Amino acid sequence: MSYEELGAHATEIVRKAKEWELTRLGYTDMGDGTWMPPAGYSYADNQPTNYGDPGGTATQTTSSQDMVDRDMAEIDGKYDDIPELFSPFTWLPDPTSFDGAITGMENVQARLSAGAEDTTDPASGSPVPANLVLDGMDTSSDYLARWTGVAAMAFKQNFVDTFESITTNQFLAASYVKGALEAEKSLWHAARANVDQIAEDTLTALEHMDDCGKNEWSMAFTVAGAVVAIAAIPFTGGASTLAFTAVGGALSIGGAAIGNTDDPPELPMAGESPEAVCDAMREALRELKSEISKAEQKVYDSMVDLNNILAVNRSLFVAPRPDLADSGPGDIRDDMGVPR
Amino acid sequence: MNQPAPVVLGTPPGGRRDPLADLDAHASTPDGRVGVRIRGRSSLTVTLAPGYYDQVTETELSRQLTQLARLAFVQRTRAYYELRSRAFGRTVTRESSSYGARDLSFTAGRASIVASGSSPDGRIRVTAAGMESWTVDLEPGTLAAYDEAGFCAAVAAAGHDLIEDQFRQIRRLKDEIYG
């Protein structure tokens, strides 16, 4: 069974449940997908049209077809909601659709990695190869030794001295965005697997209701552990005040997780009738929706926190705009204040 | 008279299949002289050690078959849980112990089921009370009435009959208790 067949499985659950109902009502399985009504139903057709009112005008009101229609209306009412229940789950995001964005963030990490120890990816625990271009900043002050004055001081303070911290913070921010993308990928991977499992277990349970033992099973919601809290490395320059819960994907965190390491929540399920099995399935689908929402909330909260940190502490992530950038030719002056 | 139209539900993808089709259990008496293989829902094959049928008495064979039935049930239960584990993708070794009122009624009702089966000619009769207490009765003259192959087939038919009776009673009990 696979997720892509989920709609077909929902239809099959309905069909199987209805088979059980017809069997209980005494319909005969003709083996070709059709079911003949119980022989007793034809009794209704044999009643005189004035039955119970000899010589009167009363007419027959119930036929065998009416009885079949009544049965089917009752049965349809019990199970025809099932395809609709699965419908929202048939268009869950494709986990691989996050790969492009994840690769994009890996490229960002590679550009911002200065090769120091703290350029380890905090989500996966893997080191990110250094961008050698950034090494040039370490020796830039040698070239500037003979440059003096206000502009030289400002340049050193604003750009050289803070370069490492700002680059590290940018690297970490990019890593946390990548972690969130990986969390989303894991979340939808698990959600698809879980809903597929619910459908598969329901079909299996409908097949095994006749067994001599109790027809019980359980559903483990792995989606609950798909988004994991990771040990966030604090941002340089304000570490103690920047509380932040970073997240990663269970599929890619390695050993970096600090939460959600327990077994996934399990829902015990049982059913000895088609209604009970389908009710258990309905409960499992409700629980899955709830677990997906909780997992999504973790990613959302993490990204909102990160966004707030970036907005409030902009100076930790972006160097101030150079005065020179907004200057025209007339604004450039020499030591004597003469425009150049 | 108008015949009502049949209800059309369609057929399952891949055709209909016995959910217990893959069940396969073997058992034999401790002395290895009588064996049985249970396949699928209720198909049995009974075998005897070479020459054993010609020398055994009906009393002894009845005792051996009773013992075999008990052992076969244990092996079938094990095979059933293996099959169920495969079907649900997780290991199942027993029923849960957290029972509600209906579950308690079910287990009590199941324990009181007396299932029975007999060979087509009625000479061999197998009975199980709660799948715990087993008896296999051979009518006097049974061994003389069959050759070895016929006897094994008749025992298998009686066993098949018993299993189907147990299934029927279980279904009735489940319908009664769980609706």
Coordinates of N, CA and C in Angstrom, one line a residue, chain B:
Chain B
M1 N -44.4 -10.3 -10.5 CA -43.6 -9.9 -9.3 C -42.2 -9.3 -9.8
N2 N -41.9 -8.1 -9.3 CA -40.6 -7.5 -9.6 C -39.5 -8.0 -8.7
Q3 N -38.5 -8.5 -9.2 CA -37.4 -9.0 -8.4 C -36.5 -7.7 -8.1
P4 N -36.2 -7.5 -6.8 CA -35.4 -6.3 -6.6 C -34.0 -6.4 -7.2
A5 N -33.5 -5.3 -7.6 CA -32.1 -5.3 -8.3 C -31.1 -5.7 -7.3
P6 N -30.1 -6.5 -7.7 CA -29.0 -6.8 -6.7 C -28.2 -5.6 -6.3
V7 N -27.7 -5.6 -5.1 CA -26.8 -4.5 -4.7 C -25.5 -4.7 -5.3
V8 N -24.9 -3.6 -5.9 CA -23.6 -3.7 -6.5 C -22.6 -3.0 -5.7
L9 N -21.7 -3.8 -5.2 CA -20.6 -3.2 -4.3 C -19.2 -3.3 -5.1
G10 N -19.1 -4.1 -6.1 CA -17.9 -4.2 -6.8 C -17.0 -5.3 -6.1
T11 N -15.9 -5.6 -6.7 CA -15.0 -6.6 -6.1 C -13.7 -5.9 -5.6
P12 N -13.0 -6.5 -4.6 CA -11.8 -5.9 -4.1 C -10.7 -5.9 -5.2
P13 N -9.8 -4.9 -5.2 CA -8.7 -4.9 -6.2 C -7.9 -6.1 -5.9
G14 N -7.6 -6.8 -7.0 CA -6.7 -8.0 -6.8 C -7.5 -9.3 -6.4
G15 N -8.9 -9.1 -6.4 CA -9.7 -10.3 -6.1 C -9.8 -10.6 -4.6
R16 N -10.8 -11.4 -4.3 CA -11.1 -11.8 -2.9 C -10.0 -12.8 -2.4
R17 N -9.7 -12.7 -1.1 CA -8.6 -13.5 -0.6 C -8.9 -13.8 0.9
D18 N -8.6 -15.1 1.3 CA -8.8 -15.4 2.7 C -7.8 -14.7 3.5
P19 N -8.2 -13.9 4.5 CA -7.2 -13.1 5.2 C -6.3 -14.0 6.0
L20 N -6.7 -15.2 6.2 CA -5.8 -16.2 7.0 C -5.1 -17.1 6.0
A21 N -5.1 -16.8 4.7 CA -4.5 -17.7 3.7 C -3.0 -18.1 4.0
D22 N -2.3 -17.1 4.6 CA -0.9 -17.4 4.8 C -0.6 -18.1 6.2
L23 N -1.6 -18.4 6.9 CA -1.4 -19.1 8.2 C -0.9 -20.5 7.9
D24 N 0.1 -20.9 8.6 CA 0.7 -22.2 8.4 C 1.3 -22.7 9.7
A25 N 0.7 -23.8 10.3 CA 1.1 -24.3 11.6 C 1.3 -25.8 11.5
H26 N 2.3 -26.3 12.2 CA 2.6 -27.7 12.3 C 2.6 -28.1 13.7
A27 N 2.2 -29.3 14.0 CA 2.3 -29.9 15.3 C 2.4 -31.4 15.2
S28 N 3.0 -32.0 16.2 CA 3.0 -33.5 16.2 C 3.1 -33.9 17.6
T29 N 2.7 -35.1 17.9 CA 2.7 -35.7 19.2 C 4.1 -35.8 19.7
P30 N 4.3 -35.8 21.0 CA 5.7 -35.9 21.5 C 6.5 -37.1 20.9
D31 N 5.8 -38.2 20.7 CA 6.6 -39.4 20.1 C 6.7 -39.3 18.6
G32 N 6.2 -38.2 18.0 CA 6.3 -38.0 16.6 C 5.5 -38.9 15.7
R33 N 4.5 -39.6 16.3 CA 3.8 -40.6 15.4 C 2.6 -40.1 14.7
V34 N 2.1 -39.0 15.3 CA 0.9 -38.3 14.6 C 1.2 -36.9 14.4
G35 N 0.9 -36.4 13.3 CA 1.2 -35.0 13.0 C 0.0 -34.3 12.3
V36 N 0.0 -33.0 12.3 CA -1.0 -32.2 11.6 C -0.4 -30.9 11.1
R37 N -0.9 -30.5 9.9 CA -0.5 -29.2 9.4 C -1.8 -28.5 9.2
I38 N -1.9 -27.2 9.7 CA -3.0 -26.4 9.5 C -2.6 -25.2 8.6
R39 N -3.4 -25.1 7.5 CA -3.1 -24.0 6.6 C -4.3 -23.2 6.3
G40 N -4.1 -21.9 6.2 CA -5.2 -21.0 5.9 C -6.2 -21.0 7.0
R41 N -7.5 -20.8 6.7 CA -8.5 -20.6 7.7 C -8.8 -21.9 8.4
S42 N -8.9 -23.0 7.7 CA -9.3 -24.3 8.4 C -8.9 -25.5 7.6
S43 N -7.9 -25.4 6.8 CA -7.5 -26.6 6.0 C -6.5 -27.4 6.8
L44 N -6.8 -28.7 7.0 CA -5.9 -29.6 7.8 C -5.4 -30.8 7.0
T45 N -4.1 -31.2 7.3 CA -3.6 -32.4 6.7 C -3.0 -33.2 7.9
V46 N -3.5 -34.4 8.0 CA -3.1 -35.3 9.1 C -2.2 -36.4 8.6
T47 N -1.1 -36.7 9.3 CA -0.2 -37.7 8.9 C 0.1 -38.7 10.1
L48 N 0.4 -39.9 9.7 CA 0.8 -40.9 10.7 C 2.2 -41.5 10.4
A49 N 2.9 -41.9 11.4 CA 4.2 -42.5 11.1 C 4.0 -43.8 10.4
P50 N 4.9 -44.2 9.5 CA 4.8 -45.4 8.7 C 4.5 -46.6 9.6
G51 N 3.5 -47.4 9.3 CA 3.3 -48.6 10.0 C 2.5 -48.4 11.3
Y52 N 2.3 -47.2 11.7 CA 1.7 -46.9 13.0 C 0.2 -47.3 13.0
Y53 N -0.4 -47.0 11.9 CA -1.9 -47.2 11.8 C -2.2 -48.7 11.9
D54 N -1.3 -49.6 11.5 CA -1.6 -51.0 11.5 C -1.5 -51.6 12.9
Q55 N -0.8 -50.9 13.8 CA -0.5 -51.5 15.1 C -1.3 -50.8 16.3
V56 N -1.7 -49.6 16.0 CA -2.3 -48.8 17.1 C -3.7 -49.2 17.4
T57 N -4.1 -49.1 18.7 CA -5.5 -49.3 19.0 C -6.3 -48.0 18.9
E58 N -7.7 -48.2 18.9 CA -8.5 -47.0 18.8 C -8.4 -46.1 20.1
T59 N -8.3 -46.8 21.2 CA -8.1 -46.1 22.5 C -6.8 -45.2 22.5
E60 N -5.7 -45.9 22.0 CA -4.5 -45.2 22.0 C -4.5 -44.0 21.0
L61 N -5.1 -44.3 19.8 CA -5.1 -43.3 18.8 C -6.0 -42.1 19.2
S62 N -7.0 -42.4 19.9 CA -7.9 -41.4 20.4 C -7.1 -40.5 21.4
R63 N -6.3 -41.1 22.2 CA -5.5 -40.3 23.2 C -4.5 -39.5 22.5
Q64 N -3.8 -40.1 21.5 CA -2.8 -39.3 20.7 C -3.4 -38.1 20.0
L65 N -4.6 -38.4 19.4 CA -5.2 -37.3 18.6 C -5.7 -36.2 19.6
T66 N -6.2 -36.5 20.7 CA -6.6 -35.5 21.7 C -5.4 -34.6 22.1
Q67 N -4.3 -35.3 22.3 CA -3.0 -34.6 22.7 C -2.6 -33.7 21.5
L68 N -2.7 -34.3 20.3 CA -2.3 -33.5 19.1 C -3.2 -32.3 18.9
A69 N -4.4 -32.4 19.1 CA -5.4 -31.3 19.0 C -4.9 -30.1 19.9
R70 N -4.6 -30.5 21.1 CA -4.2 -29.4 22.1 C -2.9 -28.7 21.6
L71 N -1.9 -29.5 21.2 CA -0.7 -29.0 20.7 C -0.9 -28.2 19.4
A72 N -1.7 -28.7 18.5 CA -2.0 -28.0 17.3 C -2.6 -26.6 17.5
F73 N -3.5 -26.6 18.5 CA -4.1 -25.3 18.8 C -3.1 -24.3 19.3
V74 N -2.1 -24.7 20.1 CA -1.0 -23.8 20.6 C -0.2 -23.3 19.4
Q75 N 0.1 -24.3 18.5 CA 0.9 -23.9 17.3 C 0.1 -22.9 16.4
R76 N -1.1 -23.2 16.2 CA -2.0 -22.4 15.4 C -2.1 -21.0 16.0
T77 N -2.2 -20.9 17.3 CA -2.3 -19.6 17.9 C -1.0 -18.8 17.7
R78 N 0.1 -19.5 17.8 CA 1.4 -18.8 17.6 C 1.5 -18.3 16.1
A79 N 1.1 -19.2 15.2 CA 1.2 -18.8 13.8 C 0.2 -17.7 13.5
Y80 N -0.9 -17.7 14.2 CA -1.9 -16.6 14.0 C -1.4 -15.3 14.4
Y81 N -0.7 -15.2 15.6 CA -0.1 -14.0 16.0 C 1.0 -13.5 15.1
E82 N 1.7 -14.5 14.6 CA 2.8 -14.1 13.6 C 2.1 -13.4 12.4
L83 N 1.1 -14.1 11.9 CA 0.4 -13.5 10.7 C -0.2 -12.2 11.0
R84 N -0.8 -12.0 12.2 CA -1.4 -10.8 12.6 C -0.4 -9.7 12.7
S85 N 0.8 -10.1 13.2 CA 1.9 -9.1 13.4 C 2.3 -8.6 12.0
R86 N 2.4 -9.5 11.0 CA 2.8 -9.1 9.7 C 1.7 -8.2 9.1
A87 N 0.5 -8.6 9.3 CA -0.6 -7.8 8.7 C -0.7 -6.4 9.3
F88 N -0.4 -6.2 10.6 CA -0.5 -4.9 11.2 C 0.9 -4.2 11.2
G89 N 1.9 -4.9 10.8 CA 3.2 -4.3 10.8 C 3.9 -4.1 12.2
R90 N 3.4 -4.8 13.2 CA 4.0 -4.6 14.5 C 3.7 -5.9 15.3
T91 N 4.6 -6.2 16.2 CA 4.6 -7.5 16.9 C 3.4 -7.6 17.8
V92 N 2.6 -8.7 17.6 CA 1.5 -9.0 18.5 C 1.7 -10.4 19.0
T93 N 1.7 -10.5 20.3 CA 1.9 -11.9 20.9 C 0.7 -12.3 21.7
R94 N -0.2 -11.4 22.1 CA -1.3 -11.8 22.9 C -2.4 -10.7 22.8
E95 N -3.5 -11.0 23.4 CA -4.5 -10.0 23.5 C -4.2 -9.0 24.6
S96 N -4.7 -7.8 24.5 CA -4.5 -6.8 25.6 C -5.1 -7.3 26.9
S97 N -4.6 -6.8 28.0 CA -5.1 -7.2 29.2 C -6.1 -6.1 29.8
S98 N -6.2 -5.0 29.1 CA -7.1 -4.0 29.6 C -8.5 -4.2 29.1
Y99 N -9.3 -4.8 29.8 CA -10.6 -5.2 29.3 C -11.7 -4.2 29.9
G100 N -12.6 -4.0 29.0 CA -13.8 -3.3 29.4 C -14.9 -4.3 29.7
A101 N -16.1 -3.9 30.1 CA -17.2 -4.8 30.4 C -17.5 -5.7 29.3
R102 N -17.6 -5.1 28.0 CA -17.9 -6.0 26.9 C -16.8 -7.0 26.6
D103 N -15.5 -6.6 26.8 CA -14.4 -7.5 26.5 C -14.5 -8.7 27.5
L104 N -14.8 -8.3 28.8 CA -14.9 -9.4 29.8 C -16.0 -10.4 29.4
S105 N -17.1 -9.8 28.9 CA -18.2 -10.7 28.5 C -17.8 -11.6 27.3
F106 N -17.0 -11.0 26.4 CA -16.6 -11.7 25.3 C -15.6 -12.9 25.7
T107 N -14.6 -12.5 26.5 CA -13.7 -13.6 26.9 C -14.4 -14.7 27.7
A108 N -15.3 -14.3 28.5 CA -16.1 -15.3 29.3 C -16.9 -16.2 28.4
G109 N -17.6 -15.5 27.4 CA -18.4 -16.2 26.4 C -17.6 -17.1 25.6
R110 N -16.4 -16.7 25.2 CA -15.5 -17.5 24.3 C -15.1 -18.7 25.1
A111 N -14.8 -18.5 26.4 CA -14.3 -19.7 27.2 C -15.4 -20.7 27.3
S112 N -16.6 -20.3 27.2 CA -17.7 -21.3 27.4 C -18.2 -21.9 26.1
I113 N -17.6 -21.5 25.0 CA -18.0 -22.1 23.7 C -17.6 -23.6 23.6
V114 N -18.5 -24.4 23.3 CA -18.1 -25.8 23.0 C -18.3 -26.0 21.5
A115 N -17.1 -26.2 20.8 CA -17.1 -26.3 19.4 C -16.9 -27.8 19.1
S116 N -17.6 -28.3 18.0 CA -17.4 -29.7 17.7 C -17.3 -29.9 16.2
G117 N -16.8 -31.0 15.8 CA -16.7 -31.3 14.4 C -16.7 -32.8 14.2
S118 N -17.2 -33.3 13.1 CA -17.1 -34.7 12.9 C -16.8 -35.1 11.5
S119 N -16.4 -36.3 11.3 CA -16.1 -36.8 10.0 C -17.4 -36.9 9.2
P120 N -17.4 -36.9 7.9 CA -18.6 -37.0 7.1 C -19.5 -38.2 7.5
D121 N -18.9 -39.3 7.9 CA -19.7 -40.5 8.3 C -20.0 -40.5 9.8
G122 N -19.6 -39.5 10.5 CA -19.9 -39.4 12.0 C -19.1 -40.3 12.9
R123 N -18.1 -41.1 12.3 CA -17.4 -42.0 13.2 C -16.4 -41.3 14.1
I124 N -15.8 -40.2 13.6 CA -14.8 -39.5 14.3 C -15.4 -38.1 14.8
R125 N -15.3 -37.9 16.0 CA -15.9 -36.6 16.6 C -14.8 -35.9 17.4
V126 N -14.7 -34.6 17.1 CA -13.7 -33.8 17.9 C -14.5 -32.7 18.6
T127 N -14.1 -32.5 19.9 CA -14.8 -31.5 20.6 C -13.8 -30.6 21.4
A128 N -14.1 -29.3 21.5 CA -13.2 -28.4 22.2 C -14.1 -27.5 23.1
A129 N -13.8 -27.5 24.4 CA -14.5 -26.6 25.3 C -13.6 -25.4 25.6
G130 N -14.0 -24.3 25.1 CA -13.2 -23.1 25.3 C -11.8 -23.2 24.7
M131 N -11.6 -24.0 23.8 CA -10.3 -24.3 23.1 C -9.3 -24.7 24.2
E132 N -9.7 -25.2 25.3 CA -8.8 -25.6 26.4 C -8.9 -27.1 26.6
S133 N -10.1 -27.6 26.6 CA -10.3 -29.0 26.9 C -10.7 -29.7 25.6
W134 N -9.9 -30.7 25.2 CA -10.1 -31.3 23.9 C -10.5 -32.8 24.1
T135 N -11.3 -33.3 23.2 CA -11.5 -34.8 23.1 C -11.7 -35.2 21.7
V136 N -11.1 -36.3 21.4 CA -11.3 -36.9 20.0 C -11.8 -38.3 20.3
D137 N -13.1 -38.5 19.8 CA -13.7 -39.8 20.0 C -13.8 -40.6 18.7
L138 N -13.3 -41.8 18.8 CA -13.4 -42.7 17.6 C -14.5 -43.8 17.9
E139 N -15.4 -43.8 17.1 CA -16.5 -44.9 17.3 C -15.8 -46.2 17.1
P140 N -16.3 -47.2 18.0 CA -15.7 -48.6 17.8 C -15.8 -49.1 16.4
G141 N -14.7 -49.6 15.9 CA -14.7 -50.1 14.5 C -14.2 -49.1 13.5
T142 N -13.8 -48.0 14.0 CA -13.4 -46.9 13.1 C -12.1 -47.3 12.3
L143 N -11.2 -47.9 13.0 CA -9.9 -48.2 12.3 C -10.1 -49.3 11.2
A144 N -11.1 -50.2 11.5 CA -11.3 -51.2 10.5 C -12.1 -50.6 9.3
A145 N -12.8 -49.5 9.6 CA -13.7 -49.0 8.5 C -12.8 -48.2 7.5
Y146 N -11.7 -47.7 7.9 CA -10.8 -46.9 7.0 C -9.5 -47.6 6.7
D147 N -8.9 -47.2 5.6 CA -7.5 -47.4 5.4 C -6.8 -46.2 6.0
E148 N -5.5 -46.2 6.0 CA -4.8 -45.1 6.7 C -5.1 -43.8 6.0
A149 N -5.0 -43.7 4.7 CA -5.3 -42.4 4.0 C -6.7 -41.9 4.3
G150 N -7.6 -42.9 4.3 CA -9.0 -42.5 4.5 C -9.2 -42.0 5.9
F151 N -8.5 -42.6 6.9 CA -8.6 -42.2 8.3 C -8.1 -40.8 8.5
C152 N -6.9 -40.6 7.9 CA -6.3 -39.2 8.0 C -7.2 -38.2 7.4
A153 N -7.8 -38.5 6.3 CA -8.7 -37.5 5.6 C -9.9 -37.2 6.5
A154 N -10.4 -38.3 7.1 CA -11.6 -38.2 7.9 C -11.3 -37.3 9.2
V155 N -10.2 -37.6 9.8 CA -9.8 -36.8 11.0 C -9.6 -35.3 10.6
A156 N -9.0 -35.1 9.4 CA -8.8 -33.7 8.9 C -10.2 -33.0 8.7
A157 N -11.1 -33.8 8.1 CA -12.5 -33.2 7.9 C -13.1 -32.9 9.2
A158 N -13.0 -33.7 10.2 CA -13.6 -33.4 11.5 C -12.9 -32.2 12.1
G159 N -11.6 -32.1 12.0 CA -10.9 -30.9 12.5 C -11.4 -29.6 11.8
H160 N -11.5 -29.7 10.5 CA -12.0 -28.6 9.7 C -13.4 -28.2 10.2
D161 N -14.2 -29.1 10.4 CA -15.6 -28.9 10.8 C -15.6 -28.2 12.2
L162 N -14.7 -28.6 13.1 CA -14.7 -28.0 14.4 C -14.2 -26.5 14.3
I163 N -13.2 -26.3 13.5 CA -12.7 -24.9 13.4 C -13.8 -24.0 12.8
E164 N -14.5 -24.5 11.8 CA -15.6 -23.6 11.2 C -16.7 -23.4 12.2
D165 N -16.9 -24.4 13.1 CA -18.0 -24.3 14.1 C -17.5 -23.2 15.1
Q166 N -16.3 -23.3 15.5 CA -15.7 -22.3 16.4 C -15.8 -20.9 15.8
F167 N -15.5 -20.7 14.5 CA -15.6 -19.4 13.9 C -17.1 -18.9 13.9
R168 N -18.0 -19.8 13.6 CA -19.4 -19.4 13.6 C -19.9 -18.9 14.9
Q169 N -19.5 -19.7 16.0 CA -19.9 -19.3 17.3 C -19.3 -18.0 17.8
I170 N -18.0 -17.9 17.4 CA -17.3 -16.6 17.7 C -18.0 -15.4 17.1
R171 N -18.4 -15.6 15.8 CA -19.0 -14.5 15.1 C -20.4 -14.1 15.8
R172 N -21.1 -15.2 16.1 CA -22.4 -15.0 16.8 C -22.2 -14.2 18.1
L173 N -21.1 -14.7 18.9 CA -20.9 -14.1 20.2 C -20.4 -12.6 20.0
K174 N -19.6 -12.3 19.0 CA -19.2 -11.0 18.7 C -20.4 -10.1 18.3
D175 N -21.2 -10.6 17.5 CA -22.4 -9.8 17.1 C -23.3 -9.5 18.3
E176 N -23.4 -10.5 19.2 CA -24.2 -10.4 20.4 C -23.7 -9.4 21.3
I177 N -22.4 -9.4 21.5 CA -21.8 -8.5 22.5 C -21.4 -7.1 22.0
Y178 N -20.8 -7.1 20.8 CA -20.3 -5.9 20.2 C -21.3 -5.2 19.2
G179 N -22.3 -5.9 18.9 CA -23.3 -5.3 18.0 C -22.9 -5.3 16.5

